Amino acid sequence: MKTLTTTQELQAFCTAARAHPYVTVDTEFLRERTYYSQLCLVQLAVPGDDPDSAVLVDPLVGETSLEPLYDLFRDESVVKVFHAARQDLEIFWVDGGVIPKPLFDTQLAAMVCGFGEQVGYETLVRKIVKKPLDKTSRFTDWSRRPLTEAQKSYALGDVTHLRKIYEFLAAELKRTGRAHWVEEELQTLTDPANYVVRPEDAWKRVKTRTQTPKFLAVVRELAAFRERYAQEKNIPRNRVFKDDALVELASTKPRTHADLSASRLLLREARKGAIAEGILQAVERGLSCPPENMPKPDRSRDKLQVNPALADLLRVLLKAKTESAGVAGRLVASSSDLDAIAAGERDVPALRGWRRELFGADALRLCAGKIGLVARGQTVDVIEL
């Protein structure tokens, strides 16, 4: 197995890859000790049985520039194939400001082709390639060098088997006429906005019981400070302070270092120095925030008048439709989507695009009393009323 450790070697492989219809891609990375993922290895493969058709790219050895790879990512004549691409795309966007196009995600395609929800790579190798997959190196430290032969073999398997999986799923999508379903999902996945973290929006991920605007204003400022500090120092946000400590701080509203020392949940390192100063300043900004600029809690769901019987019928319809089509139900509609439809909401993802084609149109007809559901043996059928 070949490992590329120079820019020239990577350039040669990427130039040759342009002659092929697709290239499979995977990465190995670490994120336990950093805010941003540390890229440790890139695996690439093109069609063919040649030993050089699959390579490892080691960015930690020498001074290899990934720009030749990024140029390949920009070449729209070559499909870039990933499995569960989201974390890989974040790495490449943060490092190189590039999103591979066109892109094919075998996990998304497998969900559309009847392999279940968030199907794992190992499952696809077993069901499509008909081979076992050695996962013993899954949890190794990919930043340590030299890599063992077992690590290299494991890493390379993540792109060599992916070739057959891609070809099978692409053919299945063409056969069933569902390629445009996956394309709709990929438009969302490849939106760079997914990979830009705005510190001022970080508070939306913090779960709180209190929803008063003033409390949320302090939560917003504390979360924004934590996010900026973690980004600047490239450390996990929980190393600054955890969510439970953030909620405690928003409740107690410390104004002095002595107040901080009374916290039960704040890490010792956060009670002094730059973190302590940042906390106190964030609390002050939250408390002095004008009422018109305070966060407004989302009450839209509270106002929904859900018809529980209709919501249950929609769940039965969804199960019937997705089982018949061989599509993962959660990919089509979430439980909250169904409740929203039952409450009369119409700006719902399940009612747009390919989801409307599969489920949404009949969901609206069910709500309007135009169709009913009838059980026949082990199946549920739609009947006209």
mmCIF file of C-alpha atoms in Angstrom:
data_model
loop_
_atom_site.group_PDB
_atom_site.id
_atom_site.type_symbol
_atom_site.label_atom_id
_atom_site.label_comp_id
_atom_site.label_asym_id
_atom_site.label_seq_id
_atom_site.Cartn_x
_atom_site.Cartn_y
_atom_site.Cartn_z
ATOM 1 C CA MET A 1 0.000 0.000 0.000
ATOM 2 C CA LYS A 2 1.348 3.389 -0.999
ATOM 3 C CA THR A 3 1.584 6.366 1.348
ATOM 4 C CA LEU A 4 2.011 9.830 -0.171
ATOM 5 C CA THR A 5 4.127 12.210 1.894
ATOM 6 C CA THR A 6 4.991 14.982 -0.587
ATOM 7 C CA THR A 7 2.983 17.552 -2.506
ATOM 8 C CA GLN A 8 4.477 16.258 -5.759
ATOM 9 C CA GLU A 9 3.243 12.707 -5.096
ATOM 10 C CA LEU A 10 -0.223 13.973 -4.236
ATOM 11 C CA GLN A 11 -0.267 16.144 -7.352
ATOM 12 C CA ALA A 12 0.603 13.142 -9.531
ATOM 13 C CA PHE A 13 -2.190 11.017 -8.040
ATOM 14 C CA CYS A 14 -4.791 13.789 -8.332
ATOM 15 C CA THR A 15 -3.808 14.486 -11.942
ATOM 16 C CA ALA A 16 -4.251 10.798 -12.797
ATOM 17 C CA ALA A 17 -7.560 10.714 -10.875
ATOM 18 C CA ARG A 18 -9.066 13.257 -13.277
ATOM 19 C CA ALA A 19 -9.166 10.545 -15.930
ATOM 20 C CA HIS A 20 -11.665 8.554 -13.824
ATOM 21 C CA PRO A 21 -15.396 9.149 -13.290
ATOM 22 C CA TYR A 22 -15.099 9.149 -9.506
ATOM 23 C CA VAL A 23 -12.718 9.062 -6.548
ATOM 24 C CA THR A 24 -13.590 7.666 -3.116
ATOM 25 C CA VAL A 25 -12.474 9.685 -0.095
ATOM 26 C CA ASP A 26 -12.232 9.190 3.654
ATOM 27 C CA THR A 27 -10.296 10.748 6.529
ATOM 28 C CA GLU A 28 -8.924 9.823 9.924
ATOM 29 C CA PHE A 29 -8.831 12.612 12.477
ATOM 30 C CA LEU A 30 -8.773 13.453 16.165
ATOM 31 C CA ARG A 31 -10.970 15.939 17.980
ATOM 32 C CA GLU A 32 -10.892 14.915 21.613
ATOM 33 C CA ARG A 33 -8.294 17.531 22.590
ATOM 34 C CA THR A 34 -9.013 20.323 20.098
ATOM 35 C CA TYR A 35 -11.850 22.551 18.912
ATOM 36 C CA TYR A 36 -11.069 21.960 15.262
ATOM 37 C CA SER A 37 -10.525 18.448 13.988
ATOM 38 C CA GLN A 38 -6.876 17.494 13.555
ATOM 39 C CA LEU A 39 -6.567 15.859 10.162
ATOM 40 C CA CYS A 40 -4.276 12.844 10.486
ATOM 41 C CA LEU A 41 -4.783 10.902 7.261
ATOM 42 C CA VAL A 42 -6.624 11.111 3.934
ATOM 43 C CA GLN A 43 -7.533 7.963 2.021
ATOM 44 C CA LEU A 44 -8.198 8.093 -1.738
ATOM 45 C CA ALA A 45 -9.099 5.468 -4.339
ATOM 46 C CA VAL A 46 -10.036 5.465 -8.013
ATOM 47 C CA PRO A 47 -11.640 2.622 -9.978
ATOM 48 C CA GLY A 48 -9.452 -0.334 -10.819
ATOM 49 C CA ASP A 49 -7.458 -3.196 -9.330
ATOM 50 C CA ASP A 50 -4.039 -1.608 -9.744
ATOM 51 C CA PRO A 51 -2.197 -1.469 -6.381
ATOM 52 C CA ASP A 52 -1.633 2.248 -6.959
ATOM 53 C CA SER A 53 -5.358 2.903 -7.460
ATOM 54 C CA ALA A 54 -5.723 3.420 -3.694
ATOM 55 C CA VAL A 55 -3.370 5.552 -1.598
ATOM 56 C CA LEU A 56 -2.933 7.079 1.824
ATOM 57 C CA VAL A 57 -2.031 10.767 2.134
ATOM 58 C CA ASP A 58 -0.121 11.563 5.328
ATOM 59 C CA PRO A 59 -0.350 15.310 6.135
ATOM 60 C CA LEU A 60 1.626 14.868 9.357
ATOM 61 C CA VAL A 61 4.838 13.764 7.631
ATOM 62 C CA GLY A 62 6.887 16.399 5.840
ATOM 63 C CA GLU A 63 5.156 19.535 4.597
ATOM 64 C CA THR A 64 2.564 18.140 2.221
ATOM 65 C CA SER A 65 0.151 20.731 0.834
ATOM 66 C CA LEU A 66 -3.378 19.467 0.239
ATOM 67 C CA GLU A 67 -3.995 22.028 -2.517
ATOM 68 C CA PRO A 68 -3.737 19.384 -5.299
ATOM 69 C CA LEU A 69 -6.517 17.480 -3.548
ATOM 70 C CA TYR A 70 -8.579 20.638 -3.209
ATOM 71 C CA ASP A 71 -8.145 21.298 -6.933
ATOM 72 C CA LEU A 72 -9.492 17.792 -7.563
ATOM 73 C CA PHE A 73 -12.427 18.549 -5.260
ATOM 74 C CA ARG A 74 -13.214 21.594 -7.426
ATOM 75 C CA ASP A 75 -13.132 19.544 -10.648
ATOM 76 C CA GLU A 76 -16.803 18.886 -11.398
ATOM 77 C CA SER A 77 -16.005 16.183 -13.949
ATOM 78 C CA VAL A 78 -15.049 13.779 -11.133
ATOM 79 C CA VAL A 79 -17.584 12.594 -8.543
ATOM 80 C CA LYS A 80 -16.231 12.629 -4.985
ATOM 81 C CA VAL A 81 -17.637 9.681 -3.024
ATOM 82 C CA PHE A 82 -17.835 9.694 0.792
ATOM 83 C CA HIS A 83 -19.675 7.718 3.428
ATOM 84 C CA ALA A 84 -21.345 9.911 6.101
ATOM 85 C CA ALA A 85 -19.545 12.949 4.729
ATOM 86 C CA ARG A 86 -20.506 15.681 7.195
ATOM 87 C CA GLN A 87 -17.422 15.569 9.437
ATOM 88 C CA ASP A 88 -15.088 15.141 6.467
ATOM 89 C CA LEU A 89 -16.645 18.145 4.742
ATOM 90 C CA GLU A 90 -16.218 20.265 7.858
ATOM 91 C CA ILE A 91 -12.510 19.409 7.945
ATOM 92 C CA PHE A 92 -11.957 20.341 4.307
ATOM 93 C CA TRP A 93 -14.021 23.524 4.586
ATOM 94 C CA VAL A 94 -12.158 24.745 7.673
ATOM 95 C CA ASP A 95 -8.742 23.776 6.291
ATOM 96 C CA GLY A 96 -9.093 24.672 2.633
ATOM 97 C CA GLY A 97 -12.338 26.588 2.221
ATOM 98 C CA VAL A 98 -13.557 23.982 -0.252
ATOM 99 C CA ILE A 99 -16.596 21.696 -0.497
ATOM 100 C CA PRO A 100 -16.088 18.753 -2.907
ATOM 101 C CA LYS A 101 -18.445 18.871 -5.900
ATOM 102 C CA PRO A 102 -20.119 16.887 -7.260
ATOM 103 C CA LEU A 103 -20.462 14.782 -4.141
ATOM 104 C CA PHE A 104 -22.062 11.403 -3.466
ATOM 105 C CA ASP A 105 -22.750 10.248 0.091
ATOM 106 C CA THR A 106 -23.260 6.489 0.310
ATOM 107 C CA GLN A 107 -24.981 6.751 3.694
ATOM 108 C CA LEU A 108 -27.657 9.049 2.269
ATOM 109 C CA ALA A 109 -28.013 6.902 -0.815
ATOM 110 C CA ALA A 110 -28.302 3.737 1.287
ATOM 111 C CA MET A 111 -31.103 5.287 3.355
ATOM 112 C CA VAL A 112 -32.991 6.030 0.152
ATOM 113 C CA CYS A 113 -32.294 2.527 -1.176
ATOM 114 C CA GLY A 114 -33.751 0.655 1.794
ATOM 115 C CA PHE A 115 -30.729 -0.089 3.982
ATOM 116 C CA GLY A 116 -32.182 1.542 7.103
ATOM 117 C CA GLU A 117 -31.514 4.711 9.056
ATOM 118 C CA GLN A 118 -27.951 6.061 9.258
ATOM 119 C CA VAL A 119 -26.597 2.752 8.017
ATOM 120 C CA GLY A 120 -22.968 2.146 8.924
ATOM 121 C CA TYR A 121 -20.139 1.540 6.475
ATOM 122 C CA GLU A 122 -19.465 -1.904 7.941
ATOM 123 C CA THR A 123 -23.048 -2.941 7.214
ATOM 124 C CA LEU A 124 -22.794 -1.829 3.591
ATOM 125 C CA VAL A 125 -19.506 -3.697 3.135
ATOM 126 C CA ARG A 126 -21.109 -6.837 4.497
ATOM 127 C CA LYS A 127 -24.332 -6.560 2.471
ATOM 128 C CA ILE A 128 -23.014 -5.202 -0.830
ATOM 129 C CA VAL A 129 -19.352 -6.198 -1.035
ATOM 130 C CA LYS A 130 -20.020 -9.484 0.793
ATOM 131 C CA LYS A 131 -16.844 -9.200 2.848
ATOM 132 C CA PRO A 132 -16.132 -8.767 6.561
ATOM 133 C CA LEU A 133 -14.481 -5.542 7.694
ATOM 134 C CA ASP A 134 -11.705 -5.490 10.279
ATOM 135 C CA LYS A 135 -12.534 -2.620 12.666
ATOM 136 C CA THR A 136 -9.853 -3.337 15.287
ATOM 137 C CA SER A 137 -8.014 -0.096 14.466
ATOM 138 C CA ARG A 138 -11.124 2.092 14.719
ATOM 139 C CA PHE A 139 -10.202 3.742 18.021
ATOM 140 C CA THR A 140 -6.437 4.064 17.603
ATOM 141 C CA ASP A 141 -4.554 7.347 17.948
ATOM 142 C CA TRP A 142 -4.168 8.433 14.328
ATOM 143 C CA SER A 143 -1.773 11.243 15.221
ATOM 144 C CA ARG A 144 0.996 8.871 16.343
ATOM 145 C CA ARG A 145 3.737 7.961 13.909
ATOM 146 C CA PRO A 146 4.772 5.624 12.465
ATOM 147 C CA LEU A 147 1.456 4.073 11.472
ATOM 148 C CA THR A 148 1.296 0.304 11.784
ATOM 149 C CA GLU A 149 0.512 -1.925 8.828
ATOM 150 C CA ALA A 150 -2.760 -2.830 10.531
ATOM 151 C CA GLN A 151 -3.728 0.856 10.738
ATOM 152 C CA LYS A 152 -2.865 1.413 7.096
ATOM 153 C CA SER A 153 -4.822 -1.635 5.983
ATOM 154 C CA TYR A 154 -7.840 -0.561 8.031
ATOM 155 C CA ALA A 155 -7.716 2.978 6.659
ATOM 156 C CA LEU A 156 -7.354 1.857 3.053
ATOM 157 C CA GLY A 157 -10.358 -0.460 3.401
ATOM 158 C CA ASP A 158 -12.517 2.590 4.021
ATOM 159 C CA VAL A 159 -12.067 3.671 0.391
ATOM 160 C CA THR A 160 -11.404 0.466 -1.529
ATOM 161 C CA HIS A 161 -14.713 -1.183 -0.593
ATOM 162 C CA LEU A 162 -16.431 2.165 -1.076
ATOM 163 C CA ARG A 163 -15.893 1.845 -4.837
ATOM 164 C CA LYS A 164 -18.177 -1.163 -5.174
ATOM 165 C CA ILE A 165 -20.696 0.318 -2.732
ATOM 166 C CA TYR A 166 -20.885 3.521 -4.784
ATOM 167 C CA GLU A 167 -21.312 1.696 -8.087
ATOM 168 C CA PHE A 168 -24.065 -0.503 -6.627
ATOM 169 C CA LEU A 169 -25.991 2.380 -5.040
ATOM 170 C CA ALA A 170 -25.627 4.673 -8.055
ATOM 171 C CA ALA A 171 -27.054 1.913 -10.272
ATOM 172 C CA GLU A 172 -29.894 1.300 -7.792
ATOM 173 C CA LEU A 173 -30.803 4.993 -7.715
ATOM 174 C CA LYS A 174 -30.870 5.069 -11.510
ATOM 175 C CA ARG A 175 -33.021 1.937 -11.631
ATOM 176 C CA THR A 176 -35.561 3.305 -9.161
ATOM 177 C CA GLY A 177 -35.533 6.867 -10.487
ATOM 178 C CA ARG A 178 -34.574 8.219 -7.061
ATOM 179 C CA ALA A 179 -31.281 9.921 -7.896
ATOM 180 C CA HIS A 180 -32.953 13.328 -7.574
ATOM 181 C CA TRP A 181 -34.013 12.426 -4.022
ATOM 182 C CA VAL A 182 -30.365 12.110 -3.014
ATOM 183 C CA GLU A 183 -29.452 15.246 -4.973
ATOM 184 C CA GLU A 184 -31.910 17.276 -2.878
ATOM 185 C CA GLU A 185 -30.306 16.012 0.321
ATOM 186 C CA LEU A 186 -26.811 16.721 -0.989
ATOM 187 C CA GLN A 187 -27.702 20.349 -1.670
ATOM 188 C CA THR A 188 -28.194 20.766 2.066
ATOM 189 C CA LEU A 189 -25.135 18.714 3.002
ATOM 190 C CA THR A 190 -22.831 20.726 0.718
ATOM 191 C CA ASP A 191 -24.032 24.141 1.898
ATOM 192 C CA PRO A 192 -20.957 25.838 3.466
ATOM 193 C CA ALA A 193 -23.247 27.508 6.024
ATOM 194 C CA ASN A 194 -23.465 24.122 7.775
ATOM 195 C CA TYR A 195 -19.769 24.321 8.633
ATOM 196 C CA VAL A 196 -19.517 27.925 9.798
ATOM 197 C CA VAL A 197 -19.876 28.243 13.583
ATOM 198 C CA ARG A 198 -21.193 31.648 14.645
ATOM 199 C CA PRO A 199 -20.409 32.254 18.347
ATOM 200 C CA GLU A 200 -23.465 34.508 18.683
ATOM 201 C CA ASP A 201 -25.685 31.537 17.788
ATOM 202 C CA ALA A 202 -24.006 29.036 20.129
ATOM 203 C CA TRP A 203 -26.617 29.612 22.871
ATOM 204 C CA LYS A 204 -29.239 27.853 20.748
ATOM 205 C CA ARG A 205 -27.528 24.512 21.454
ATOM 206 C CA VAL A 206 -27.700 24.972 25.237
ATOM 207 C CA LYS A 207 -30.680 23.253 26.856
ATOM 208 C CA THR A 208 -32.326 25.319 29.578
ATOM 209 C CA ARG A 209 -35.547 25.093 31.534
ATOM 210 C CA THR A 210 -35.818 28.833 32.066
ATOM 211 C CA GLN A 211 -36.891 30.719 28.946
ATOM 212 C CA THR A 212 -37.142 34.320 30.128
ATOM 213 C CA PRO A 213 -35.484 36.829 27.754
ATOM 214 C CA LYS A 214 -33.117 38.235 30.421
ATOM 215 C CA PHE A 215 -31.902 34.770 31.411
ATOM 216 C CA LEU A 216 -31.420 33.833 27.753
ATOM 217 C CA ALA A 217 -29.488 37.061 27.163
ATOM 218 C CA VAL A 218 -26.911 35.951 29.746
ATOM 219 C CA VAL A 219 -26.854 32.440 28.295
ATOM 220 C CA ARG A 220 -26.217 33.919 24.847
ATOM 221 C CA GLU A 221 -23.273 36.024 26.018
ATOM 222 C CA LEU A 222 -21.712 33.205 28.036
ATOM 223 C CA ALA A 223 -22.048 30.745 25.141
ATOM 224 C CA ALA A 224 -20.593 33.266 22.686
ATOM 225 C CA PHE A 225 -17.599 33.935 24.931
ATOM 226 C CA ARG A 226 -16.997 30.219 25.405
ATOM 227 C CA GLU A 227 -17.169 29.566 21.658
ATOM 228 C CA ARG A 228 -14.744 32.382 20.806
ATOM 229 C CA TYR A 229 -12.304 31.360 23.517
ATOM 230 C CA ALA A 230 -12.399 27.701 22.433
ATOM 231 C CA GLN A 231 -11.841 28.681 18.804
ATOM 232 C CA GLU A 232 -8.956 30.997 19.671
ATOM 233 C CA LYS A 233 -7.209 28.447 21.883
ATOM 234 C CA ASN A 234 -8.290 25.472 19.710
ATOM 235 C CA ILE A 235 -9.593 23.530 22.685
ATOM 236 C CA PRO A 236 -12.945 21.725 23.154
ATOM 237 C CA ARG A 237 -15.638 24.084 24.394
ATOM 238 C CA ASN A 238 -16.253 21.814 27.413
ATOM 239 C CA ARG A 239 -12.666 22.481 28.485
ATOM 240 C CA VAL A 240 -13.646 26.125 28.984
ATOM 241 C CA PHE A 241 -16.783 25.295 30.955
ATOM 242 C CA LYS A 242 -19.539 22.746 30.452
ATOM 243 C CA ASP A 243 -23.176 23.403 29.669
ATOM 244 C CA ASP A 244 -24.336 22.712 33.207
ATOM 245 C CA ALA A 245 -21.856 25.281 34.527
ATOM 246 C CA LEU A 246 -23.025 27.769 31.892
ATOM 247 C CA VAL A 247 -26.652 27.378 32.988
ATOM 248 C CA GLU A 248 -25.592 27.730 36.622
ATOM 249 C CA LEU A 249 -23.704 30.947 35.819
ATOM 250 C CA ALA A 250 -26.713 32.336 33.955
ATOM 251 C CA SER A 251 -28.842 31.621 37.024
ATOM 252 C CA THR A 252 -26.461 32.985 39.687
ATOM 253 C CA LYS A 253 -25.181 35.890 37.546
ATOM 254 C CA PRO A 254 -21.772 36.331 39.221
ATOM 255 C CA ARG A 255 -20.444 39.901 39.247
ATOM 256 C CA THR A 256 -17.125 39.375 41.057
ATOM 257 C CA HIS A 257 -14.350 36.781 41.343
ATOM 258 C CA ALA A 258 -15.672 35.967 44.808
ATOM 259 C CA ASP A 259 -19.034 35.128 43.245
ATOM 260 C CA LEU A 260 -17.278 32.775 40.824
ATOM 261 C CA SER A 261 -15.625 30.909 43.666
ATOM 262 C CA ALA A 262 -19.085 29.972 44.953
ATOM 263 C CA SER A 263 -19.935 28.076 41.785
ATOM 264 C CA ARG A 264 -20.435 24.347 42.277
ATOM 265 C CA LEU A 265 -19.920 23.345 38.649
ATOM 266 C CA LEU A 266 -17.255 25.679 37.302
ATOM 267 C CA LEU A 267 -13.848 24.102 36.691
ATOM 268 C CA ARG A 268 -11.065 25.375 38.912
ATOM 269 C CA GLU A 269 -9.127 26.710 35.907
ATOM 270 C CA ALA A 270 -12.138 28.824 34.914
ATOM 271 C CA ARG A 271 -12.263 30.715 38.218
ATOM 272 C CA LYS A 272 -9.200 32.800 37.421
ATOM 273 C CA GLY A 273 -7.379 34.444 34.566
ATOM 274 C CA ALA A 274 -8.795 35.087 31.116
ATOM 275 C CA ILE A 275 -11.723 32.688 31.444
ATOM 276 C CA ALA A 276 -12.901 34.247 34.695
ATOM 277 C CA GLU A 277 -12.651 37.735 33.218
ATOM 278 C CA GLY A 278 -14.525 36.593 30.132
ATOM 279 C CA ILE A 279 -17.309 35.090 32.237
ATOM 280 C CA LEU A 280 -17.794 38.252 34.294
ATOM 281 C CA GLN A 281 -17.804 40.446 31.195
ATOM 282 C CA ALA A 282 -20.262 38.139 29.448
ATOM 283 C CA VAL A 283 -22.636 38.217 32.433
ATOM 284 C CA GLU A 284 -22.413 42.013 32.491
ATOM 285 C CA ARG A 285 -23.218 42.241 28.777
ATOM 286 C CA GLY A 286 -26.184 39.943 29.212
ATOM 287 C CA LEU A 287 -27.589 41.883 32.153
ATOM 288 C CA SER A 288 -27.195 45.234 30.406
ATOM 289 C CA CYS A 289 -28.729 44.038 27.125
ATOM 290 C CA PRO A 290 -31.658 46.274 26.050
ATOM 291 C CA PRO A 291 -35.000 44.424 26.138
ATOM 292 C CA GLU A 292 -35.487 44.776 22.388
ATOM 293 C CA ASN A 293 -32.179 42.949 21.744
ATOM 294 C CA MET A 294 -32.786 40.048 24.113
ATOM 295 C CA PRO A 295 -33.288 36.570 22.616
ATOM 296 C CA LYS A 296 -36.875 35.601 22.043
ATOM 297 C CA PRO A 297 -37.690 32.009 22.991
ATOM 298 C CA ASP A 298 -39.320 29.981 20.217
ATOM 299 C CA ARG A 299 -42.926 29.586 21.259
ATOM 300 C CA SER A 300 -44.195 28.419 17.883
ATOM 301 C CA ARG A 301 -44.438 24.794 18.963
ATOM 302 C CA ASP A 302 -46.249 25.766 22.168
ATOM 303 C CA LYS A 303 -49.050 27.287 20.107
ATOM 304 C CA LEU A 304 -49.587 24.245 17.931
ATOM 305 C CA GLN A 305 -53.021 22.721 18.374
ATOM 306 C CA VAL A 306 -52.102 19.162 17.501
ATOM 307 C CA ASN A 307 -54.900 16.763 16.671
ATOM 308 C CA PRO A 308 -53.458 13.646 18.372
ATOM 309 C CA ALA A 309 -55.626 11.209 16.415
ATOM 310 C CA LEU A 310 -54.576 12.765 13.107
ATOM 311 C CA ALA A 311 -50.923 12.735 14.204
ATOM 312 C CA ASP A 312 -51.227 9.014 14.907
ATOM 313 C CA LEU A 313 -52.757 8.419 11.483
ATOM 314 C CA LEU A 314 -49.900 10.346 9.866
ATOM 315 C CA ARG A 315 -47.421 8.098 11.661
ATOM 316 C CA VAL A 316 -49.178 5.033 10.285
ATOM 317 C CA LEU A 317 -49.184 6.560 6.793
ATOM 318 C CA LEU A 318 -45.475 7.367 7.041
ATOM 319 C CA LYS A 319 -44.650 3.829 8.127
ATOM 320 C CA ALA A 320 -46.744 2.353 5.325
ATOM 321 C CA LYS A 321 -45.220 4.608 2.673
ATOM 322 C CA THR A 322 -41.595 4.193 3.728
ATOM 323 C CA GLU A 323 -41.817 0.438 4.232
ATOM 324 C CA SER A 324 -43.419 0.052 0.815
ATOM 325 C CA ALA A 325 -40.737 2.229 -0.813
ATOM 326 C CA GLY A 326 -37.862 0.802 1.209
ATOM 327 C CA VAL A 327 -36.807 4.212 2.554
ATOM 328 C CA ALA A 328 -35.724 5.093 6.087
ATOM 329 C CA GLY A 329 -38.698 6.767 7.774
ATOM 330 C CA ARG A 330 -36.652 9.290 9.745
ATOM 331 C CA LEU A 331 -35.193 10.581 6.489
ATOM 332 C CA VAL A 332 -38.690 11.480 5.291
ATOM 333 C CA ALA A 333 -40.307 13.054 8.368
ATOM 334 C CA SER A 334 -39.527 13.549 12.037
ATOM 335 C CA SER A 335 -42.049 13.162 14.825
ATOM 336 C CA SER A 336 -42.201 16.951 15.200
ATOM 337 C CA ASP A 337 -42.871 17.273 11.449
ATOM 338 C CA LEU A 338 -45.877 14.990 11.786
ATOM 339 C CA ASP A 339 -47.212 16.908 14.785
ATOM 340 C CA ALA A 340 -46.819 20.171 12.869
ATOM 341 C CA ILE A 341 -48.731 18.798 9.884
ATOM 342 C CA ALA A 342 -51.474 17.531 12.200
ATOM 343 C CA ALA A 343 -51.677 21.030 13.692
ATOM 344 C CA GLY A 344 -52.177 22.639 10.304
ATOM 345 C CA GLU A 345 -48.609 23.762 9.593
ATOM 346 C CA ARG A 346 -47.637 23.557 5.929
ATOM 347 C CA ASP A 347 -44.098 24.963 5.893
ATOM 348 C CA VAL A 348 -42.673 21.576 6.815
ATOM 349 C CA PRO A 349 -39.750 19.738 5.099
ATOM 350 C CA ALA A 350 -41.873 16.590 4.709
ATOM 351 C CA LEU A 351 -44.216 18.525 2.420
ATOM 352 C CA ARG A 352 -41.516 19.658 -0.013
ATOM 353 C CA GLY A 353 -39.457 18.131 -2.797
ATOM 354 C CA TRP A 354 -39.049 14.374 -3.004
ATOM 355 C CA ARG A 355 -40.599 13.940 0.441
ATOM 356 C CA ARG A 356 -43.850 15.389 -0.869
ATOM 357 C CA GLU A 357 -43.623 12.969 -3.794
ATOM 358 C CA LEU A 358 -43.265 9.975 -1.482
ATOM 359 C CA PHE A 359 -45.347 11.011 1.531
ATOM 360 C CA GLY A 360 -46.342 14.665 1.756
ATOM 361 C CA ALA A 361 -49.002 14.748 -0.948
ATOM 362 C CA ASP A 362 -50.915 11.851 0.604
ATOM 363 C CA ALA A 363 -50.361 13.315 4.076
ATOM 364 C CA LEU A 364 -52.221 16.457 2.976
ATOM 365 C CA ARG A 365 -54.968 14.352 1.406
ATOM 366 C CA LEU A 366 -55.290 12.432 4.674
ATOM 367 C CA CYS A 367 -55.605 15.704 6.604
ATOM 368 C CA ALA A 368 -58.281 16.861 4.158
ATOM 369 C CA GLY A 369 -60.297 13.650 4.590
ATOM 370 C CA LYS A 370 -59.812 12.597 0.974
ATOM 371 C CA ILE A 371 -58.117 9.289 1.747
ATOM 372 C CA GLY A 372 -58.242 6.718 4.529
ATOM 373 C CA LEU A 373 -56.100 3.858 5.763
ATOM 374 C CA VAL A 374 -57.075 0.221 5.872
ATOM 375 C CA ALA A 375 -55.198 -2.761 7.294
ATOM 376 C CA ARG A 376 -54.853 -5.753 5.016
ATOM 377 C CA GLY A 377 -52.928 -8.569 6.625
ATOM 378 C CA GLN A 378 -49.447 -7.300 7.418
ATOM 379 C CA THR A 379 -49.777 -4.136 5.321
ATOM 380 C CA VAL A 380 -51.622 -0.813 5.491
ATOM 381 C CA ASP A 381 -53.136 0.481 2.250
ATOM 382 C CA VAL A 382 -54.419 3.907 1.210
ATOM 383 C CA ILE A 383 -58.050 4.032 0.064
ATOM 384 C CA GLU A 384 -59.944 6.867 -1.624
ATOM 385 C CA LEU A 385 -62.873 8.308 0.310
#
